[in-house]
């Protein structure tokens, strides 16, 4: 009896211990959330002055952590292990509502995937032209190389996707923190002059209007809902009835890392510029690094901007791909199930990959108007 109790306690202790896979998923969550949009966040968040920025910094963790934890718990509420969000919604709301929610889930994520496909093509094309002084290949060929390269990682499965994302997080965070530290000698008191509860001086809007416009930008910048379902399913298979506790812990660490690194970068950028500078950057519709490179005459920052963007877009693409694939697979499975048919999951994943590759290339082929990282 004592032996059984001891082995049970030991088993629980081993499951509660932090594992390498937990670190990998923590970085994967971070990688999905923090994309190239972080290069525009200091402008959008800081242009209203310091008070809205401080309020956003305080709200960032609770607003994003509790929302993502709630979604994780919803996925974990399914009866059977291995059920993703598309199966759980059908279980809770019925077949009809399940199909509708799965459709909405897919269309909430897939357009973002298309945007990332266009963005990485634009960024690499601009980098080759402006920083490397090269003539980029025809856009169709360039987009094919880039998207097929990212889709190659997808072919190795979910674990490889998350592992690749976790690896890409390290150079991204490293460069972001180096830039934030590099700007410290440039900090000035101009931003502190906007410490007013009455107005957001740079925009001319009141405090509440500034927050109304800025908070959605912040929430989107920390959003990693597309990977939550895959995360919850993987952890339930690994930890069983301890999955909810473990998921909450991983999410907490991921969000602490997001808030500390991103908000330090944002504050460092804002403190190194004046409100007028931030307003000018917003008017020009360029990334904060492009503006800083011109403002401080630092070509190295101009070089780093597209490199950071390429890393950020790649890891966010991979994270959003998991969610988009889940939604597309869910629609196909539910449609076939209604006809009394089924499909092998690996075959369906290949069909989904071809569908997404074709659509991504179709979106990238035209020559859109886009700002370069120069």
XYZ file of C-alpha atoms in Angstrom:
374
model
C 0.000 0.000 0.000
C 2.802 2.378 0.960
C 4.661 1.457 -2.232
C 1.600 2.327 -4.331
C 1.151 5.679 -2.575
C 4.853 6.478 -2.910
C 4.857 5.673 -6.633
C 1.724 7.801 -7.131
C 3.328 10.776 -5.363
C 6.543 10.298 -7.355
C 4.538 10.178 -10.576
C 2.757 13.434 -9.692
C 6.050 15.078 -8.750
C 7.631 14.074 -12.064
C 4.647 15.440 -13.977
C 4.659 18.710 -12.042
C 8.373 19.248 -12.730
C 9.295 21.681 -15.505
C 10.256 19.865 -18.713
C 12.121 20.762 -21.877
C 8.844 20.524 -23.808
C 7.341 23.146 -21.483
C 10.133 25.561 -22.374
C 9.652 24.785 -26.055
C 5.916 25.549 -25.886
C 6.494 28.675 -23.776
C 8.793 30.028 -26.493
C 6.355 28.840 -29.168
C 3.561 30.869 -27.564
C 5.859 33.884 -27.406
C 6.884 33.371 -31.027
C 3.301 33.255 -32.281
C 2.311 36.398 -30.403
C 5.252 38.709 -30.987
C 5.476 39.377 -34.713
C 6.646 42.233 -36.899
C 3.868 44.371 -35.408
C 6.129 44.981 -32.401
C 8.160 47.292 -34.672
C 5.114 49.582 -34.937
C 3.894 49.194 -31.331
C 6.139 51.934 -29.827
C 4.645 54.441 -32.274
C 1.019 53.383 -31.876
C 1.293 52.998 -28.094
C 3.580 55.934 -27.342
C 2.112 58.627 -29.567
C -0.601 59.340 -26.981
C 1.847 60.161 -24.195
C 3.189 58.404 -21.110
C -0.031 57.988 -19.105
C -1.764 55.731 -21.698
C 1.505 53.828 -22.111
C 1.826 53.209 -18.364
C -1.825 52.093 -18.147
C -1.269 49.708 -21.070
C 1.831 48.278 -19.389
C -0.207 47.600 -16.228
C -3.096 46.020 -18.154
C -0.971 44.007 -20.604
C -0.467 40.903 -18.452
C -3.957 40.440 -16.938
C -5.808 41.247 -20.174
C -3.840 38.804 -22.297
C -3.051 36.062 -19.760
C -6.595 35.505 -18.479
C -8.075 35.582 -21.989
C -5.648 32.957 -23.292
C -5.973 30.850 -20.140
C -9.758 30.870 -20.558
C -9.429 29.672 -24.163
C -6.990 26.963 -23.058
C -9.398 25.745 -20.374
C -12.190 25.633 -22.941
C -10.146 23.335 -25.193
C -9.210 21.175 -22.192
C -12.897 20.828 -21.260
C -13.484 18.293 -24.044
C -14.420 14.763 -22.966
C -11.663 12.984 -24.851
C -7.912 13.701 -25.042
C -6.830 14.741 -28.523
C -9.930 16.864 -29.199
C -8.972 20.236 -30.645
C -11.088 23.385 -30.471
C -13.129 22.428 -33.559
C -14.264 19.201 -31.851
C -14.855 20.813 -28.450
C -17.160 23.524 -29.849
C -19.278 20.829 -31.507
C -19.375 18.868 -28.262
C -20.576 21.897 -26.281
C -22.796 23.697 -28.812
C -24.025 21.002 -31.196
C -23.247 20.056 -34.795
C -24.706 23.127 -36.510
C -23.106 25.670 -34.190
C -19.894 23.643 -34.252
C -19.641 23.956 -38.037
C -20.339 27.694 -37.904
C -17.806 28.369 -35.136
C -15.185 26.255 -36.938
C -15.778 28.284 -40.100
C -15.425 31.560 -38.166
C -12.327 30.221 -36.394
C -10.686 29.455 -39.737
C -11.513 32.834 -41.256
C -10.320 34.632 -38.115
C -6.827 33.159 -38.549
C -6.299 32.405 -42.241
C -6.339 36.023 -43.517
C -3.536 36.810 -41.044
C -1.540 33.931 -42.545
C -2.008 35.456 -46.001
C -0.859 38.843 -44.681
C 2.313 37.245 -43.291
C 2.966 35.589 -46.672
C 2.791 38.952 -48.439
C 4.739 40.694 -45.660
C 7.737 38.362 -45.767
C 7.909 38.651 -49.562
C 7.772 42.456 -49.335
C 10.380 42.575 -46.568
C 12.906 40.270 -48.250
C 12.397 42.038 -51.584
C 13.003 45.437 -49.944
C 16.013 44.130 -47.983
C 17.655 42.806 -51.143
C 17.046 46.070 -52.999
C 17.926 48.637 -50.321
C 20.377 46.999 -47.920
C 22.123 44.401 -50.112
C 22.017 46.441 -53.319
C 20.835 43.389 -55.271
C 18.168 43.022 -57.895
C 15.625 40.642 -56.362
C 14.339 37.759 -58.478
C 10.855 38.016 -60.019
C 8.272 38.341 -57.265
C 6.561 35.048 -58.132
C 9.843 33.125 -57.790
C 10.852 34.940 -54.596
C 7.507 34.280 -52.904
C 7.639 30.626 -54.021
C 11.099 30.153 -52.470
C 10.140 31.859 -49.203
C 6.767 30.189 -48.693
C 7.972 26.728 -49.740
C 10.870 27.200 -47.308
C 8.488 27.891 -44.431
C 6.115 25.130 -45.528
C 9.028 22.662 -45.514
C 9.204 23.081 -41.739
C 5.457 22.398 -41.596
C 5.953 19.043 -43.345
C 7.946 17.732 -40.371
C 4.949 18.016 -38.059
C 3.715 20.020 -35.103
C 6.675 19.351 -32.813
C 9.129 20.575 -35.448
C 7.024 23.718 -36.026
C 7.040 24.572 -32.319
C 10.744 23.733 -32.027
C 11.608 25.969 -35.001
C 9.567 28.811 -33.500
C 11.253 28.422 -30.114
C 14.693 28.577 -31.765
C 13.772 31.725 -33.715
C 12.676 33.452 -30.504
C 16.255 33.642 -29.168
C 17.794 35.886 -31.858
C 14.602 37.953 -31.951
C 14.570 38.661 -28.208
C 18.343 39.143 -28.167
C 18.299 41.811 -30.876
C 15.227 43.505 -29.377
C 16.907 43.786 -25.965
C 20.211 44.977 -27.461
C 18.356 47.730 -29.300
C 16.498 48.740 -26.140
C 19.799 48.931 -24.228
C 21.492 50.768 -27.121
C 18.854 53.509 -26.887
C 19.275 54.132 -23.132
C 21.947 56.866 -23.603
C 19.469 58.645 -25.895
C 16.712 58.809 -23.264
C 15.435 62.319 -22.614
C 12.738 63.926 -20.505
C 10.505 64.996 -23.391
C 8.169 62.008 -23.070
C 7.760 62.637 -19.328
C 6.304 66.060 -20.099
C 3.183 64.253 -21.369
C 2.378 62.897 -17.885
C -1.107 64.416 -17.881
C -4.439 62.804 -17.058
C -6.343 65.375 -19.103
C -4.926 65.016 -22.570
C -2.885 62.817 -24.810
C -0.767 65.658 -26.063
C 0.641 64.178 -29.218
C -2.712 63.136 -30.649
C -4.955 65.895 -29.370
C -7.373 63.212 -28.116
C -8.490 62.702 -24.540
C -7.016 59.966 -22.368
C -9.955 57.589 -22.791
C -10.038 57.987 -26.569
C -6.299 57.318 -26.724
C -6.721 54.156 -24.636
C -9.725 53.130 -26.740
C -7.525 53.253 -29.852
C -4.320 51.901 -28.307
C -5.501 48.914 -26.239
C -6.677 46.869 -29.275
C -3.215 47.379 -30.789
C -1.642 46.048 -27.592
C -4.005 43.061 -27.369
C -3.331 42.123 -30.986
C 0.426 42.457 -30.393
C 0.249 39.855 -27.591
C -2.311 37.586 -29.268
C -1.350 33.937 -29.727
C -4.816 32.374 -29.798
C -4.135 30.500 -33.098
C -1.707 28.146 -31.351
C -3.663 27.732 -28.094
C -5.701 24.732 -29.249
C -2.612 22.800 -30.417
C -0.877 23.753 -27.167
C -3.766 22.529 -25.000
C -4.108 19.239 -26.909
C -0.368 18.520 -26.700
C -0.208 19.243 -22.979
C -3.308 17.166 -22.224
C -1.735 14.195 -23.981
C 1.486 14.761 -22.026
C 0.124 15.565 -18.551
C -3.384 14.104 -18.439
C -5.447 15.457 -15.532
C -2.635 17.855 -14.576
C -2.768 19.599 -17.964
C -4.762 22.626 -16.792
C -2.345 23.401 -13.965
C 0.680 22.949 -16.228
C -0.837 25.015 -19.064
C -1.555 27.894 -16.683
C 2.051 27.869 -15.503
C 3.459 27.831 -19.048
C 1.084 30.601 -20.129
C 2.047 32.733 -17.131
C 5.764 32.458 -17.902
C 5.170 33.134 -21.608
C 3.129 36.268 -20.867
C 5.606 37.566 -18.300
C 8.335 37.177 -20.914
C 6.192 38.945 -23.537
C 5.283 41.878 -21.312
C 8.788 42.433 -19.916
C 10.664 42.255 -23.226
C 8.162 44.078 -25.421
C 7.267 46.822 -22.948
C 10.949 47.455 -22.146
C 11.578 47.857 -25.882
C 8.536 50.132 -26.235
C 9.473 52.346 -23.267
C 13.088 52.581 -24.437
C 11.986 53.723 -27.902
C 9.456 56.222 -26.530
C 11.906 57.699 -24.000
C 14.536 58.211 -26.704
C 12.181 60.320 -28.849
C 9.946 63.345 -28.361
C 6.139 63.266 -28.784
C 6.610 65.231 -32.016
C 9.015 62.552 -33.298
C 6.476 59.798 -32.581
C 3.744 61.783 -34.317
C 6.032 62.230 -37.341
C 6.803 58.495 -37.421
C 3.087 57.691 -37.331
C 2.447 60.178 -40.135
C 5.168 58.557 -42.266
C 3.723 55.068 -41.560
C 7.144 53.460 -41.087
C 8.491 51.092 -38.446
C 10.105 52.475 -35.310
C 13.492 51.097 -36.402
C 13.337 52.839 -39.762
C 12.543 56.108 -37.996
C 15.275 55.607 -35.373
C 17.837 54.842 -38.096
C 17.053 58.140 -39.823
C 16.678 60.135 -36.596
C 19.999 59.046 -35.055
C 21.769 58.536 -38.395
C 22.498 54.901 -37.496
C 22.609 52.719 -40.637
C 23.098 49.598 -38.513
C 19.538 50.006 -37.186
C 18.252 50.279 -40.753
C 19.995 46.979 -41.492
C 18.537 45.305 -38.431
C 14.923 46.321 -39.102
C 14.237 43.921 -42.000
C 16.220 41.113 -40.356
C 14.126 41.388 -37.185
C 10.973 41.593 -39.295
C 11.910 38.464 -41.288
C 12.513 36.460 -38.093
C 9.310 37.802 -36.509
C 7.158 37.100 -39.564
C 8.562 33.579 -39.996
C 7.813 32.467 -36.448
C 4.385 34.109 -36.442
C 3.576 32.469 -39.789
C 4.364 29.039 -38.339
C 2.216 29.624 -35.247
C -0.736 30.913 -37.258
C -0.367 28.009 -39.689
C -1.164 25.555 -36.887
C -4.417 27.376 -36.126
C -5.393 27.811 -39.779
C -4.694 24.136 -40.523
C -6.756 23.115 -37.519
C -9.701 25.208 -38.740
C -9.474 23.956 -42.340
C -9.122 20.328 -41.237
C -12.083 20.765 -38.904
C -14.301 22.054 -41.732
C -13.335 19.141 -44.003
C -13.763 16.504 -41.282
C -17.190 17.827 -40.251
C -18.328 17.995 -43.867
C -17.235 14.406 -44.559
C -18.674 13.179 -41.254
C -22.080 14.524 -42.277
C -21.870 12.295 -45.369
C -20.741 9.263 -43.385
C -17.164 9.484 -44.692
C -13.740 10.038 -43.149
C -10.195 10.883 -44.233
C -6.779 9.891 -42.922
C -5.239 12.838 -41.033
C -1.839 12.779 -42.777
C -3.535 12.844 -46.175
C -5.733 15.732 -45.025
C -2.683 17.642 -43.761
C -1.073 17.307 -47.205
C -4.231 18.572 -48.914
C -4.400 21.482 -46.470
C -0.741 22.348 -47.095
C -1.274 22.416 -50.874
C -4.410 24.552 -50.488
C -2.620 27.083 -48.299
C 0.501 27.124 -50.473
C -1.583 27.875 -53.562
C -3.532 30.659 -51.854
C -0.428 32.198 -50.293
C 1.359 32.300 -53.647
C -1.712 33.769 -55.319
C -1.787 36.607 -52.752
C 1.949 37.274 -53.068
C 2.097 37.363 -56.869
C 0.699 40.899 -57.452
C 2.932 43.894 -56.819
C 1.197 45.642 -53.871
C 2.051 49.099 -52.641
C 4.075 48.601 -49.519
C 6.554 50.549 -47.409
C 10.054 49.105 -47.462
C 12.435 48.805 -44.539
C 14.867 51.416 -45.733
